[in-house]
Coordinates of C-alpha atoms and ligand atoms in Angstrom, one line a residue:
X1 CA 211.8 -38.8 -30.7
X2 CA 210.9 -38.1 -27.2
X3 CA 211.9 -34.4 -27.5
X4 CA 209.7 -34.1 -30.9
X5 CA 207.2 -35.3 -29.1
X6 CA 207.4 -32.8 -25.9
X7 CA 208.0 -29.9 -28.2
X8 CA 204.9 -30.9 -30.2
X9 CA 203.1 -31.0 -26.8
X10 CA 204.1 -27.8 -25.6
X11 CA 203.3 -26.2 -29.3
X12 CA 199.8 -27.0 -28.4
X13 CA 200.0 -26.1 -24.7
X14 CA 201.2 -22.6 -25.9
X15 CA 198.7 -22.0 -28.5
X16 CA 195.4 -23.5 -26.3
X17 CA 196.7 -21.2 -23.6
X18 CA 195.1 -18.2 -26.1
X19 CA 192.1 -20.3 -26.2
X20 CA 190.4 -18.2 -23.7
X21 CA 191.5 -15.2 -24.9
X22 CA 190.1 -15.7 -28.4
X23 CA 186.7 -17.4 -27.2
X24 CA 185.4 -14.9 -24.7
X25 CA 184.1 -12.6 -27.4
X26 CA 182.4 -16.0 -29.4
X27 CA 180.8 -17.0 -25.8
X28 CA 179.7 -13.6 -24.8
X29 CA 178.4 -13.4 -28.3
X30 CA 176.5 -16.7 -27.7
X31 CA 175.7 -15.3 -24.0
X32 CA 173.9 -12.0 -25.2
X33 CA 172.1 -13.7 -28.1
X34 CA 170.8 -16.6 -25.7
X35 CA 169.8 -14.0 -22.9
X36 CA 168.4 -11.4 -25.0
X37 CA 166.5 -13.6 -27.3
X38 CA 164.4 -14.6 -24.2
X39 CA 163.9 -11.5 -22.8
X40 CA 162.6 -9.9 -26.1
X41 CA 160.2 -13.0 -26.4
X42 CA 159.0 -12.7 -23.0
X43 CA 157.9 -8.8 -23.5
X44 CA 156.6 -9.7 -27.9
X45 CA 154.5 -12.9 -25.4
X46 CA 152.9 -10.6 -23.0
X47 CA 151.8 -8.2 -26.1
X48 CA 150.4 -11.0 -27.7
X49 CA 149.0 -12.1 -24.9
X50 CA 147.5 -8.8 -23.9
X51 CA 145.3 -8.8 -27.8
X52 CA 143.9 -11.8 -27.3
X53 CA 142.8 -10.9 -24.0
X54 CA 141.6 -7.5 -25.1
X55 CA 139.9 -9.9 -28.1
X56 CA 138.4 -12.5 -25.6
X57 CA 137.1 -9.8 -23.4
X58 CA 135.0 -8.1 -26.0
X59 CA 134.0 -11.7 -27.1
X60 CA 132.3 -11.8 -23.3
X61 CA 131.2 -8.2 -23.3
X62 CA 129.8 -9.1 -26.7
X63 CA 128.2 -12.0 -26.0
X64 CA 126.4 -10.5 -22.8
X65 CA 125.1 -7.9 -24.5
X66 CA 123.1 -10.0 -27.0
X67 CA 122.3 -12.3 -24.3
X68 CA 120.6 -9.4 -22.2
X69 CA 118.8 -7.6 -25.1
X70 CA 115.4 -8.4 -26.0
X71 CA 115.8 -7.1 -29.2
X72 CA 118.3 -4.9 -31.0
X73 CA 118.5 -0.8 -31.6
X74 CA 115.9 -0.1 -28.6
X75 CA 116.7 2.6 -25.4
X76 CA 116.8 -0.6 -24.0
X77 CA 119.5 -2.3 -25.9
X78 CA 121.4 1.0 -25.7
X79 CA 121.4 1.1 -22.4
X80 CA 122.6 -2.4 -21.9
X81 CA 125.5 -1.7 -24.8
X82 CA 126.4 1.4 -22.7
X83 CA 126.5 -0.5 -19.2
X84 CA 128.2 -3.0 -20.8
X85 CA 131.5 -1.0 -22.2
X86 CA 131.4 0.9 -19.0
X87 CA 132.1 -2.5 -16.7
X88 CA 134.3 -3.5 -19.7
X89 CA 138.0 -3.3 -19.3
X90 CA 138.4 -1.5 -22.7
X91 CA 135.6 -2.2 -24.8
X92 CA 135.3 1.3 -26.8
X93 CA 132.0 0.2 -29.1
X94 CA 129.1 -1.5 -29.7
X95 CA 127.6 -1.4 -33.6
X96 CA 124.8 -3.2 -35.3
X97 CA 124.9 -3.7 -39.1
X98 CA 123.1 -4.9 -41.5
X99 CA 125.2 -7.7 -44.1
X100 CA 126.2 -4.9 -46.5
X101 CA 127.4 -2.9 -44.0
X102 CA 124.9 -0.3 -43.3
X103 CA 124.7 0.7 -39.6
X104 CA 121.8 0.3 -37.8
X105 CA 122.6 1.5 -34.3
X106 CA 125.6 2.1 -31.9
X107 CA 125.9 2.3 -27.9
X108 CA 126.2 5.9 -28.2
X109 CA 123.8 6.9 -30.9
X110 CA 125.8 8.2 -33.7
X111 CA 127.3 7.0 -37.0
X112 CA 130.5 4.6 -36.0
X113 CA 133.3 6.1 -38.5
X114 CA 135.6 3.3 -39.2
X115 CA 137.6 1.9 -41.7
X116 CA 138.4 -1.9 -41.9
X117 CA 142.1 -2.9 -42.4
X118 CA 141.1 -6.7 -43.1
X119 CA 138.1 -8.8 -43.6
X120 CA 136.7 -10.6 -41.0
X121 CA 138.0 -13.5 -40.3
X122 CA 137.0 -16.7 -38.8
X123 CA 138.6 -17.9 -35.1
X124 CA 139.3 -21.6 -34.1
X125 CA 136.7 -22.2 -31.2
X126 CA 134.6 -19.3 -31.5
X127 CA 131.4 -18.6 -33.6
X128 CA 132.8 -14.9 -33.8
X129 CA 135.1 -13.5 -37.0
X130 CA 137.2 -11.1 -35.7
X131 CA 138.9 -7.9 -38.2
X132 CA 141.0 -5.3 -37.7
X133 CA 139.7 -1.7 -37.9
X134 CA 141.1 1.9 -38.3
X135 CA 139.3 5.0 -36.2
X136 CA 139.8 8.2 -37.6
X137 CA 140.8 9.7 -34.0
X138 CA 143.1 6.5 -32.5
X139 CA 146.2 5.5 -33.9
X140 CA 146.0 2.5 -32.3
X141 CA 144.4 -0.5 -34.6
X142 CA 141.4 -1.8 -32.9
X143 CA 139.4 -5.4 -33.3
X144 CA 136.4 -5.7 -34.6
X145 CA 134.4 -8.9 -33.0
X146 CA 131.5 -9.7 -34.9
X147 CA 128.5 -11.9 -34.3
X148 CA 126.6 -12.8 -37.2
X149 CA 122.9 -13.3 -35.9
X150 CA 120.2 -15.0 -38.4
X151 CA 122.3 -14.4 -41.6
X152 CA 120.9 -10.6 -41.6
X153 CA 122.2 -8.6 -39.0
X154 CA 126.0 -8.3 -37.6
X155 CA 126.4 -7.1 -34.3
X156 CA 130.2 -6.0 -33.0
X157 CA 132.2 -5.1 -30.3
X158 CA 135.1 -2.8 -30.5
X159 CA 138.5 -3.0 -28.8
X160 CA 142.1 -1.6 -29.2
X161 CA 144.5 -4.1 -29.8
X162 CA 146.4 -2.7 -26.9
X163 CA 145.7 -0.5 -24.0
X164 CA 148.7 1.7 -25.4
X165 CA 148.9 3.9 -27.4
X166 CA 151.6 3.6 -30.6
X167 CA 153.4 6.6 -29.5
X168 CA 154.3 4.5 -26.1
X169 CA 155.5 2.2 -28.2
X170 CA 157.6 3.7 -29.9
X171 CA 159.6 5.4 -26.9
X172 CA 160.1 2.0 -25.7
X173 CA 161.6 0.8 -28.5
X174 CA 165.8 0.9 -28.8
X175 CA 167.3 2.7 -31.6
X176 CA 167.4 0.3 -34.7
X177 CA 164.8 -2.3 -33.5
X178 CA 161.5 -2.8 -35.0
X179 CA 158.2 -3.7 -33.8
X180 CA 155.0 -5.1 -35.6
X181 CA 151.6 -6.9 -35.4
X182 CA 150.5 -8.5 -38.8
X183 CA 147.7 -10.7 -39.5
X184 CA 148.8 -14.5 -40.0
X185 CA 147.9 -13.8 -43.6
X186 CA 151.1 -11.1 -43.7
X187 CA 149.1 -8.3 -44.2
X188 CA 150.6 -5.3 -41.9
X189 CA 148.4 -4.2 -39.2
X190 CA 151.2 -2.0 -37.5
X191 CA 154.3 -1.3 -37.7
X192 CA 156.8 0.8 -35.3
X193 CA 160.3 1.4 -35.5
X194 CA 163.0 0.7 -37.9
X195 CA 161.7 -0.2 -41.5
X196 CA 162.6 -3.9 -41.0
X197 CA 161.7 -7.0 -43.1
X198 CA 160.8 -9.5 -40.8
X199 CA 160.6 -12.0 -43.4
X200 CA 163.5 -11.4 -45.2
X201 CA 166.0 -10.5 -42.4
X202 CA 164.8 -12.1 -39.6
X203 CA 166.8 -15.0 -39.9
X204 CA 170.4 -13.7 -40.1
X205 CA 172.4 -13.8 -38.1
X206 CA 173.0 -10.2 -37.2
X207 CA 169.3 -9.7 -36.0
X208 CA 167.8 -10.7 -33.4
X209 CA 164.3 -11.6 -34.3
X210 CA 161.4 -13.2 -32.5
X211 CA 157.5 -13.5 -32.9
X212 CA 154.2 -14.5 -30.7
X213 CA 151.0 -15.0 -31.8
X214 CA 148.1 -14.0 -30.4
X215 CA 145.9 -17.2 -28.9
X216 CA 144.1 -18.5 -31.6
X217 CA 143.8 -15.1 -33.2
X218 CA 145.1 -14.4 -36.6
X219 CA 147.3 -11.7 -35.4
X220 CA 150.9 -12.2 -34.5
X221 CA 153.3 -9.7 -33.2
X222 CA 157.3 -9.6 -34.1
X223 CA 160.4 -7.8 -32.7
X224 CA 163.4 -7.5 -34.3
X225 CA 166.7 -6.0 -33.4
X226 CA 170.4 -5.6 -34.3
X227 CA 172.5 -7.8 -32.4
X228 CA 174.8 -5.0 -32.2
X229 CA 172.8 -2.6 -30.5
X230 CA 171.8 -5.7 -27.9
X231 CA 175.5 -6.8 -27.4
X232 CA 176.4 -3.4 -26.7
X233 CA 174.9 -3.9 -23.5
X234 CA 177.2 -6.9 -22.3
X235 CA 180.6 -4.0 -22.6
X236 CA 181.4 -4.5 -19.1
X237 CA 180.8 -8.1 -19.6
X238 CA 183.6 -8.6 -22.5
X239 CA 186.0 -6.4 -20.4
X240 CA 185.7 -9.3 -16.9
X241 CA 185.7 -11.9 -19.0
X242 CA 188.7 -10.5 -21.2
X243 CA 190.3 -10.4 -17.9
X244 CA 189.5 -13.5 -16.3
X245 CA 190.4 -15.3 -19.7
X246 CA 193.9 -13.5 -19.9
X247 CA 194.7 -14.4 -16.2
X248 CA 193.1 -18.2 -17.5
X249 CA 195.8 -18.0 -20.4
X250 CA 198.5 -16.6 -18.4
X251 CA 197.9 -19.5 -15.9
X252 CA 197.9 -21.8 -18.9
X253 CA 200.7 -20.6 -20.7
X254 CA 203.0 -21.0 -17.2
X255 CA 202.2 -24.0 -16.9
X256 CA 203.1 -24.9 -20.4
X257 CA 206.4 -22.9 -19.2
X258 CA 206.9 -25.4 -16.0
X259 CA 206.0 -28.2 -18.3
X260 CA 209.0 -26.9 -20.7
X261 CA 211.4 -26.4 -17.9
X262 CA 211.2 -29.7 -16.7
X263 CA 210.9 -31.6 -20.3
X264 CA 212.4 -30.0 -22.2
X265 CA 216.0 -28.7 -22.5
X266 CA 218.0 -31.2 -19.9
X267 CA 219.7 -27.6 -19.0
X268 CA 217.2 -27.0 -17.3
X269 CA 217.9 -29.6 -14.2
X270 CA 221.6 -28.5 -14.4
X271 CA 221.6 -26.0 -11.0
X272 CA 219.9 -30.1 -9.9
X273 CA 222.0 -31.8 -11.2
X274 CA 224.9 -29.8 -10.0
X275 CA 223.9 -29.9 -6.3
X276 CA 223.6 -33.3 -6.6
X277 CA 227.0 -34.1 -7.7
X278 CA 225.3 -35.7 -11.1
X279 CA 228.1 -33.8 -13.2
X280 CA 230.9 -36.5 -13.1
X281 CA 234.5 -35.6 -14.3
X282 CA 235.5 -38.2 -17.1
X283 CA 239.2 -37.8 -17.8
X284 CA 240.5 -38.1 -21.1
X285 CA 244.4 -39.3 -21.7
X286 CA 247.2 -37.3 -22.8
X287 CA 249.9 -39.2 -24.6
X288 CA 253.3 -38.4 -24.6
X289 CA 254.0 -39.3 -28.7
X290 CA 257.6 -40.3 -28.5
X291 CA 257.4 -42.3 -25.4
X292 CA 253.9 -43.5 -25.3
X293 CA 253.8 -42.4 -21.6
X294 CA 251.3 -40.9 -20.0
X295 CA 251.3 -36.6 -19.7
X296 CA 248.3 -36.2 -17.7
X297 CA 244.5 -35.8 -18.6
X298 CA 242.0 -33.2 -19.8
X299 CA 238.8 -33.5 -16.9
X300 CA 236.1 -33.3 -19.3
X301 CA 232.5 -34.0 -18.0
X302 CA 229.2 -36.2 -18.4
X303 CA 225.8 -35.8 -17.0
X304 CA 224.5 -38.7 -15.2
X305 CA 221.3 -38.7 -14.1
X306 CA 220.0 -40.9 -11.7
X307 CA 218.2 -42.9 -14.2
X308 CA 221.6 -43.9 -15.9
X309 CA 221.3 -42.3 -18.6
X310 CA 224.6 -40.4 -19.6
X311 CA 224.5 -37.1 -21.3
X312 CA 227.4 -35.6 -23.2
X313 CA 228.5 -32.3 -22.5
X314 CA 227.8 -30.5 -25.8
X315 CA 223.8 -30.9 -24.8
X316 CA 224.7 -29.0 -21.7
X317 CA 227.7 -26.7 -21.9
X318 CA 226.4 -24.0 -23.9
X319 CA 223.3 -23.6 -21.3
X320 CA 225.9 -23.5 -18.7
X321 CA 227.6 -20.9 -19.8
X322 CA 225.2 -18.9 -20.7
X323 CA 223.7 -19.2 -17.9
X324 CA 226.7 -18.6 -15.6
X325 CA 226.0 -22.3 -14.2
X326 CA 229.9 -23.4 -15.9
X327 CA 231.0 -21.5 -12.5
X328 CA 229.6 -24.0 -9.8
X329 CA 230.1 -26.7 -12.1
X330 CA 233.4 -26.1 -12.8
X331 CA 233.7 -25.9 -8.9
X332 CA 231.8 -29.2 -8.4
X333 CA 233.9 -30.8 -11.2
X334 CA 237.5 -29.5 -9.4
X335 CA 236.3 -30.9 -5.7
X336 CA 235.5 -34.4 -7.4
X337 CA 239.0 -33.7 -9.6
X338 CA 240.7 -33.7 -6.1
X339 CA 239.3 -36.5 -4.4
X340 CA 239.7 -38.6 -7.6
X341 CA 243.0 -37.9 -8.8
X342 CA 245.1 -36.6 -5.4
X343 CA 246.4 -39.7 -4.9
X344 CA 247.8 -40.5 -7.6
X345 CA 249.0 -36.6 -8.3
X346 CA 251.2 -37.3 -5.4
X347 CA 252.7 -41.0 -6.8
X348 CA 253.3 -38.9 -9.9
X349 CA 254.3 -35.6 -9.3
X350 CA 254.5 -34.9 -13.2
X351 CA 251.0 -35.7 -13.9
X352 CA 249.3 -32.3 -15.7
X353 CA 245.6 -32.3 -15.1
X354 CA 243.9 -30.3 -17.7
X355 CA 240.6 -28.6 -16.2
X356 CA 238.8 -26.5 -18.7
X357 CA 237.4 -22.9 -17.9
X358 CA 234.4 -20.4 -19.4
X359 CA 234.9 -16.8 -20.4
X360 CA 232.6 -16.2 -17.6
X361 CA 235.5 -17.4 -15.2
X362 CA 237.6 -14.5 -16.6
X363 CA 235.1 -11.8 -15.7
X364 CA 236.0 -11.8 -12.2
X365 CA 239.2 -13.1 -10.2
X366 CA 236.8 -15.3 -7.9
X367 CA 238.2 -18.4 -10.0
X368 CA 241.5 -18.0 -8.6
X369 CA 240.5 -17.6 -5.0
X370 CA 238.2 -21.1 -5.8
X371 CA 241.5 -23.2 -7.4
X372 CA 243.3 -21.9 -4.3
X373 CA 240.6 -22.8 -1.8
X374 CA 240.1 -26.2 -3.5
X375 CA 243.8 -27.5 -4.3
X376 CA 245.3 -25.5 -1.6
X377 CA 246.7 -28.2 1.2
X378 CA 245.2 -30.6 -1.4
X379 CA 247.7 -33.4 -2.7
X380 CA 247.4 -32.2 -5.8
X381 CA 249.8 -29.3 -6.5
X382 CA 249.1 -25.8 -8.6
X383 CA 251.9 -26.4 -11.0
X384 CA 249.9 -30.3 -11.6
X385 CA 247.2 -28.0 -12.8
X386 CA 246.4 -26.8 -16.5
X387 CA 243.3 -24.5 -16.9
X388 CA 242.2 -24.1 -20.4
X389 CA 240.6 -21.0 -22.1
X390 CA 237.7 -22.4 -24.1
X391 CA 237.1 -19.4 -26.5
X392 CA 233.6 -19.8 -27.4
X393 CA 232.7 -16.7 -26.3
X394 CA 235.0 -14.1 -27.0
X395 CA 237.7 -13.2 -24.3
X396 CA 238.2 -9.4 -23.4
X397 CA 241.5 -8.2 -23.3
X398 CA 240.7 -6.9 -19.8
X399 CA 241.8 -6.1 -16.7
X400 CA 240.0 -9.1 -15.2
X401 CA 241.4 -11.4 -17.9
X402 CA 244.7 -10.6 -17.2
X403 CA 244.3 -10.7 -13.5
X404 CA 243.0 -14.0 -13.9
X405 CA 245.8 -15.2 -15.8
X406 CA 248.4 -13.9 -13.7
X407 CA 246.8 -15.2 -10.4
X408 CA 246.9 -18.5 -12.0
X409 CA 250.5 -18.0 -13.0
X410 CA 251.2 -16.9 -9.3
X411 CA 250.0 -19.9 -7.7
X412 CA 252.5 -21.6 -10.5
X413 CA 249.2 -23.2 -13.0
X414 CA 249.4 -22.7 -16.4
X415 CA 247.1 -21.6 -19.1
X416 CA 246.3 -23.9 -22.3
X417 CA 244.2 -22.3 -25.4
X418 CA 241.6 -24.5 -26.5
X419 CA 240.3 -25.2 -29.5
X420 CA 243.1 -23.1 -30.7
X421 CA 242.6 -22.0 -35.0
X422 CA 239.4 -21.7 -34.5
X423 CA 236.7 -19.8 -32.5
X424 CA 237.6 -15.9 -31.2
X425 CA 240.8 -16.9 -31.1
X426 CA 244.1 -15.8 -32.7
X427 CA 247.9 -16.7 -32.2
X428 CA 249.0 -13.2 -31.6
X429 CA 246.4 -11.9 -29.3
X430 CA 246.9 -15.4 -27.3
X431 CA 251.1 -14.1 -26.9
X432 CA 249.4 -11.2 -24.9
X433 CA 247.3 -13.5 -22.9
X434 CA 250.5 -15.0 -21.6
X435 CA 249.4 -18.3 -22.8
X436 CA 251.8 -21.3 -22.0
X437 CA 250.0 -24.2 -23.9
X438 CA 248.2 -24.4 -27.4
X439 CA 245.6 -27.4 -28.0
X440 CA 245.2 -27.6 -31.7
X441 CA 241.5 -28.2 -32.1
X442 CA 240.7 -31.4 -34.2
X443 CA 239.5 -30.3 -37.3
X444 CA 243.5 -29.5 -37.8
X445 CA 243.8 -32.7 -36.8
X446 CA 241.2 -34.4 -39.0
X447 CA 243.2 -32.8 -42.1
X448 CA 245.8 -35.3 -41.7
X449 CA 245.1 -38.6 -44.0
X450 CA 246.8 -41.1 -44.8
X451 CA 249.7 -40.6 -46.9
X452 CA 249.7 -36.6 -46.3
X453 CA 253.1 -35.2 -46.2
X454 CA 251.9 -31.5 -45.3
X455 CA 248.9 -30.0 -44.4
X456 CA 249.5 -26.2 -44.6
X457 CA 247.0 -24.8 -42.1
X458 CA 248.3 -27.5 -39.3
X459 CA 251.9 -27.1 -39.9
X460 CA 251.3 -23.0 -39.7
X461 CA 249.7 -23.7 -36.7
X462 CA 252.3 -25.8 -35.1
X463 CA 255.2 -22.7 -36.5
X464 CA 253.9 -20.2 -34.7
X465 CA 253.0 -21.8 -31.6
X466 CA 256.6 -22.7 -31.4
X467 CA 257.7 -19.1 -32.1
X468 CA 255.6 -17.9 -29.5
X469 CA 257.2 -20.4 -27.3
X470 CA 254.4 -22.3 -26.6
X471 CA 253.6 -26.4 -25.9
X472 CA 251.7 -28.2 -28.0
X473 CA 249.1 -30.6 -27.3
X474 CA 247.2 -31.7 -30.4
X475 CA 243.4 -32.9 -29.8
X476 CA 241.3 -35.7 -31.7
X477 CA 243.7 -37.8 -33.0
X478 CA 242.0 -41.4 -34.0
X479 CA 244.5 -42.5 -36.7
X480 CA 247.7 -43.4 -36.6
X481 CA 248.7 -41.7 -39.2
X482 CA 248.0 -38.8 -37.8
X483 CA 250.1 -39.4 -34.7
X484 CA 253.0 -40.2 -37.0
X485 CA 252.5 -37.0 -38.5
X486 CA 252.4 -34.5 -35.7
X487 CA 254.9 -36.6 -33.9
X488 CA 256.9 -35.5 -37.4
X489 CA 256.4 -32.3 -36.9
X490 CA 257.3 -32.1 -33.4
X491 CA 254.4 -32.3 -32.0
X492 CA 255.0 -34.5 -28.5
X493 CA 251.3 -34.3 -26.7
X494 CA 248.3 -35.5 -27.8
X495 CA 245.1 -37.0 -27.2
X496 CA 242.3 -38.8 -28.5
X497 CA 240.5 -42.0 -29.1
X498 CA 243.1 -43.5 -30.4
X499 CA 244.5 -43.8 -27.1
X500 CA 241.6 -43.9 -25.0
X501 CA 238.5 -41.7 -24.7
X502 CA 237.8 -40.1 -21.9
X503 CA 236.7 -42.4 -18.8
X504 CA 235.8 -42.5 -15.8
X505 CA 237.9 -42.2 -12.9
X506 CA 238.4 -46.1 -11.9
X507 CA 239.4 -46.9 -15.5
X508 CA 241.6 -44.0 -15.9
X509 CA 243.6 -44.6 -13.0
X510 CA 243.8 -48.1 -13.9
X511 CA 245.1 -47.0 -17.5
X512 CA 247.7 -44.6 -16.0
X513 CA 248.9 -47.1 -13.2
X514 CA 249.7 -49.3 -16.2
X515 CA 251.4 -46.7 -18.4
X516 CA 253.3 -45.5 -15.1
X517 CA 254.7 -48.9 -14.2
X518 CA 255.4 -49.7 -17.7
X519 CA 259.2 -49.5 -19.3
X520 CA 258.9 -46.7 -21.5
X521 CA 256.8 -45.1 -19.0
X522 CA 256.5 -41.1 -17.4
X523 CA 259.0 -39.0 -19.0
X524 CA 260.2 -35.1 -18.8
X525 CA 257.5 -33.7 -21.4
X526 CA 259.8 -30.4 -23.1
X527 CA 260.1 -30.2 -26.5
X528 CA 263.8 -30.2 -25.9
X529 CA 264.6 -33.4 -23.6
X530 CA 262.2 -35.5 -25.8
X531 CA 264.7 -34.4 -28.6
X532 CA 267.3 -35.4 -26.4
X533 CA 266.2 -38.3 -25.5
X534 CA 265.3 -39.3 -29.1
X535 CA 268.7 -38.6 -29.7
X536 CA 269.8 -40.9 -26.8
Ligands
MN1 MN1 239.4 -28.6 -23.6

């Protein structure tokens, strides 16, 4: 439960470690739009703002002018019209009219050729109407601001909508945007640019789009532009924050990794827990079947951690091996096999203690030179020692193998196949090995039930390890019929739960002082003298 959960948690850590990664582009996106909308409603603002001041301006110019002429269409009035667009910022014009239309006079004396583009219409606040106008020789739109003076005669001030001309408008424009001044009404007054709809695509999503209106004037201007063509300007923007969010995820996704490492696979505290001595031996009995004695043990090995929890080896062992920590904790596990066991090696010099090896111990002869360095002047002799070949990886018929072997042999150990029957393993290749015991694995075992009288596959195996001359220790046995059984077939070692599991050192010794003191107790362990002695 605990494990489901950590897994679970590092799923997540692992996946919201991209997080980053996959946002940058949705937050630069979010970046540009945000930025750019305000920059393009800033320059549409001071557009806006620039009509209605050109507007409000020829309002005053207008307003002076009929203020300071006696009466209209006189040198005098001209004059005043004249002075008047000269001191004006941009007033261009100054036209009376009669209601239908018909021109009475201009500042300039001639006939003011314009075309309207609206009506007039009425402004909030102002006794003015304002339209918008077309000269023949400006492409710029101008306003007309018109004063309607005793319901018979219209007097009006010209003015641009903009100081600019459309052609500078258009150079400032980016490829693909669009740019256009409409009356509030809709009708088009000007438009630059891409053939946008304001309207219609000025609300997706892929447009940036933004309007001003001018004052209290009917006019309003509007910009539009692909978001593309604005987000291509935050390129070196995407490729920092790409960066900074991969070195955020790879700082993420490490410590997601640390979080693993410690959580996760208990393996992972092994080099720990090795240094700390927290891999105990637990020694497991071997039974001599015909006398009940005791052989020896097989040192097998349980984690405990410092909380008191006790972890089996098969959570462990595989890690171990592969990732060559079975060599120092084989070595931790042989120190505390000395210490624990030497006294009692030396009450009973025909104890066989069992220690189990890796293939990675046959790689190089090191192994050899550690027994030696270990049990050497220990009182514990070489020939009490047994070290077992545990074939889950496949052993190499090698130079180093066989070196191994020998310099075990040399120092007077002897070898024991594990597991034998199944794994790498076979019978033949193990003669070449020089192997001197066999440990028939327990699924061998496990085919004995009650009432068998053969079991093929276990009696095969039992032949030929005899032929190749061979003991036999059989592993797993929990009934009694199966001890009957092997014992029947001449099996003589075994071990198992039903004669004990494998425990700890106190209770093992206890267990072994009791089988050594008791009658039937330590006996000569060949095949041949147990015959003998059956005999007896
Ligand atoms: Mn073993």
């Amino acid at each position: 439960m605990k494990a489901k959960f950590s897994h679970v948690l590092m799923l997540l850590g692992a996946l919201l470690a991209f997080v980053p990664i996959v946002s940058v582009d949705y937050l630069i996106d979010a970046y540009a739009r945000n930025k750019e909308v305000g920059s393009l409603q800033a320059r549409i603002d001071a557009l806006s703002a620039e009509i209605n001041y050109n507007a409000s301006n020829a309002v005053s110019v207008l307003r002076k002018v009929i203020a300071d002429s006696p009466s209209f269409c006189t040198p005098t009035f001209t004059g005043i019209a004249q002075t008047a667009i000269e001191n004006s910022y941009n007033v261009k014009q100054i036209l009376v009219e009669n209601m239908d239309g018909v021109q009475y006079c201009d500042a300039f004396g001639r006939n003011v050729a314009h075309s309207p583009l609206s009506e007039s219409l009425p402004v909030p606040g102002l006794t003015e109407t304002i339209g918008i106008v077309k000269f023949a020789e400006m492409t710029m739109p101008a306003m007309k601001v018109t004063q309607t003076l005793g319901g018979v005669r219209r007097i009006s001030a010209f003015v641009p909508l903009m100081a600019t001309t459309e052609q500078s408008l258009a150079d400032n424009l980016p490829d693909g945007a669009m740019l256009d001044i409409a009356l509030t009404s809709g009708l088009p007054v000007l438009a630059i640019g891409a053939p946008l709809d304001f309207d219609r695509q000025g609300g997706r999503s892929d447009y940036l789009a933004v309007q001003s209106f001018a004052g209290e004037l009917p006019i309003k201007v509007r910009y539009m532009l692909p978001f593309s063509v604005a987000r291509a300007g935050y390129a070196d923007l995407d490729v920092l924050f790409t960066i900074l969010a991969c070195a955020i995820s790879a700082g993420l996704l490490l410590l997601t990794l640390r979080y693993a490492r410690r959580s996760r696979v208990p393996s992972f505290d092994l080099e720990r827990a090795i240094g700390r001595n927290e891999i105990k031996p637990y020694y497991q009995p071997v039974i001599n079947l015909r006398t009940g004695g005791l052989v020896g043990c097989e040192v097998l090995c349980r984690w405990e951690k410092p909380n008191g929890e006790i972890v089996p080896p098969g959570v462990f062992i595989d890690y171990a091996e592969a990732s060559g920590m079975a060599i120092p904790m084989t070595l931790s596990l042989m120190q505390q096999v000395r210490y624990d066991l030497g006294e009692l090696s030396q009450r009973t010099p025909g104890l066989k203690i069992s220690i189990n090896l890796f293939e990675g111990h046959f790689r190089d002869v090191g192994i050899v030179d550690d027994v030696q360095a270990i049990f050497g002047n220990s009182p514990i002799s070489y020939d009490q020692l047994v070290f077992e070949i545990t074939e889950r990886r496949p052993l190499e018929n090698s130079l180093a193998v066989n070196s191994v072997i020998s310099g075990l042999h040399a120092l007077g150990s002897r070898i024991a196949m594990d597991d034998a029957g199944t794994g790498h393993s076979n019978l033949a290749y193990i003669a070449t090995l020089g192997v001197d015991v066999i440990k028939i694995d327990r699924i061998f075992v496990d085919m004995i039930k009650p009432g068998t009288t053969q079991v093929p596959v276990l009696d095969g195996l039992i032949a030929m390890a005899k032929d190749l001359g061979c003991e036999i220790v059989a592993e797993g046995v929990e009934t009694e019929a199966q001890a009957i059984y092997l014992r029947s077939r001449g099996v003589v070692q075994a071990q198992g739960y039903i004669f004990a599991p494998a425990l700890k050192v106190g209770a093992f010794k206890e267990l072994a002082l009791a089988l050594l003191s008791a009658p039937a107790s330590y006996s000569d362990l060949s095949d041949e003298s147990e015959i003998v002695t059956d005999a007896a």
